[in-house]
Amino acid sequence: MKNFQNKAKLSTYISLLKDRGTSIGFVPTMGALHNGHLSLVNQGLSENDIVVVSIFVNPTQFDNKEDLVKYPRTLEADIALLKTVGDDRIIVYAPTDEDIYGDNIKSQTFTFDGLEHEMEGAFRHGHFDGVGTIVKRLLEIVTPDAAYFGEKDFQQLQIIRKLVELHHLPVKIVGCPIHRADDGLAMSSRNARLTPKHRETASFIYKTLKTAKKKFGTKSAQGVTEWVTEQFKNEPLLELEYFLIADVKTLKPVKRKSTKKAYRAFIAVYAGDIRLIDNIALN
Ligand code: PAF
């Protein structure tokens, strides 16, 4: 498996591949890879000749210093895991902060037609400027035909679609279904940091989302939101940060349901000091 740390060398190698007509898929990650990432890589491998996987804990998208410091970094294990799915068709790009940012670790400021102000944007200040900055840079370095993102970070996915549209980046963005553990918890690198008790209780999040989906058939968005809020009051190990039902296109909270629109329920929860997010399609 080829492994690059330097963007110029990677770009040169990718240019050679493209000259030979090789199609390139791209899976950007922050490492601590799990089966959710592997499902993105596998989808990339099924649709492209080669898949580039970037492994880079992007400092500019963390609004919380401690979260950045404690974010798991497991490069060797990540590479070993990638080898199990496609040793000769995967390229790893694991740059240093300097290779990406030089000596100026700062994000650009973006607007994404207002998508950036909702949910994660409201609770994690500057997060989507950081995500926009790194994803734009990585897309410019890797120049893939298609890039794969998980629907667990659904708002991020919609923002990246908007980034590509607004900046005319020549890449197809592919959203991939959420990968879940057997008990329903959405796979996330942060799950590894849950205490056993919190890990056990965290399955409550998806269970609640599934029931919320059922209730949305007969109740208003407000009614469902009140019900969910009530459920979390009875679950002392989990602290609800937000639950809301939003239009999938605008990500604005729904006021009155329309049969012509598609909705999703979004949730952010603290399990101890670990912040977990999840979402579910409602119609
Ligand atoms: O979803 C993630 O892991 C990150 O936000 C991404 C897209 C790799 C950018 O750092």
PDB file of N, CA and C and ligand atoms in Angstrom, residues 28-30 56 58 61 131 134-135 149 153 156 160, ligand 1:
ATOM      1  N   PRO A  28     -11.972  11.000   2.737  1.00  0.00           N
ATOM      2  CA  PRO A  28     -11.250  11.775   3.747  1.00  0.00           C
ATOM      3  C   PRO A  28     -11.648  11.309   5.144  1.00  0.00           C
ATOM      4  N   THR A  29     -10.671  11.110   6.011  1.00  0.00           N
ATOM      5  CA  THR A  29     -10.977  10.677   7.381  1.00  0.00           C
ATOM      6  C   THR A  29     -10.059  11.400   8.369  1.00  0.00           C
ATOM      7  N   MET A  30     -10.420  11.272   9.640  1.00  0.00           N
ATOM      8  CA  MET A  30      -9.526  11.756  10.689  1.00  0.00           C
ATOM      9  C   MET A  30      -8.901  10.554  11.413  1.00  0.00           C
ATOM     10  N   PHE A  56      -6.099  12.497   8.679  1.00  0.00           N
ATOM     11  CA  PHE A  56      -5.572  13.778   9.171  1.00  0.00           C
ATOM     12  C   PHE A  56      -6.544  14.353  10.198  1.00  0.00           C
ATOM     13  N   ASN A  58      -7.857  17.154  11.703  1.00  0.00           N
ATOM     14  CA  ASN A  58      -7.798  18.544  11.244  1.00  0.00           C
ATOM     15  C   ASN A  58      -8.007  19.527  12.397  1.00  0.00           C
ATOM     16  N   GLN A  61     -11.054  22.331  12.738  1.00  0.00           N
ATOM     17  CA  GLN A  61     -12.492  22.058  12.869  1.00  0.00           C
ATOM     18  C   GLN A  61     -12.902  21.721  14.294  1.00  0.00           C
ATOM     19  N   VAL A 131     -14.009  22.550   8.514  1.00  0.00           N
ATOM     20  CA  VAL A 131     -14.319  21.422   7.623  1.00  0.00           C
ATOM     21  C   VAL A 131     -14.215  21.881   6.159  1.00  0.00           C
ATOM     22  N   ILE A 134     -10.462  22.284   5.135  1.00  0.00           N
ATOM     23  CA  ILE A 134      -9.690  21.050   4.912  1.00  0.00           C
ATOM     24  C   ILE A 134     -10.233  20.271   3.715  1.00  0.00           C
ATOM     25  N   VAL A 135     -11.549  20.191   3.597  1.00  0.00           N
ATOM     26  CA  VAL A 135     -12.100  19.377   2.497  1.00  0.00           C
ATOM     27  C   VAL A 135     -11.761  20.014   1.148  1.00  0.00           C
ATOM     28  N   PHE A 149     -18.665  10.362   1.703  1.00  0.00           N
ATOM     29  CA  PHE A 149     -18.885  10.904   3.051  1.00  0.00           C
ATOM     30  C   PHE A 149     -20.054  10.165   3.693  1.00  0.00           C
ATOM     31  N   ASP A 153     -22.692  12.266   9.580  1.00  0.00           N
ATOM     32  CA  ASP A 153     -22.486  13.715   9.615  1.00  0.00           C
ATOM     33  C   ASP A 153     -23.282  14.319   8.458  1.00  0.00           C
ATOM     34  N   GLN A 156     -22.710  17.925   7.598  1.00  0.00           N
ATOM     35  CA  GLN A 156     -21.409  18.063   6.925  1.00  0.00           C
ATOM     36  C   GLN A 156     -21.539  17.666   5.451  1.00  0.00           C
ATOM     37  N   ILE A 160     -20.760  20.012   2.315  1.00  0.00           N
ATOM     38  CA  ILE A 160     -19.728  19.689   1.317  1.00  0.00           C
ATOM     39  C   ILE A 160     -20.326  19.710  -0.092  1.00  0.00           C
TER      40      ILE A 160
HETATM   41  O1  PAF B   1     -15.929  13.571   8.871  1.00  0.00           O
HETATM   42  C1  PAF B   1     -14.717  13.698   9.172  1.00  0.00           C
HETATM   43  O2  PAF B   1     -14.061  12.765   9.644  1.00  0.00           O
HETATM   44  C2  PAF B   1     -14.044  15.034   8.960  1.00  0.00           C
HETATM   45  O3  PAF B   1     -14.897  16.080   9.233  1.00  0.00           O
HETATM   46  C3  PAF B   1     -13.429  15.184   7.552  1.00  0.00           C
HETATM   47  C4  PAF B   1     -14.484  15.168   6.461  1.00  0.00           C
HETATM   48  C5  PAF B   1     -12.424  14.071   7.315  1.00  0.00           C
HETATM   49  C6  PAF B   1     -12.677  16.519   7.460  1.00  0.00           C
HETATM   50  O4  PAF B   1     -11.649  16.598   8.400  1.00  0.00           O
END
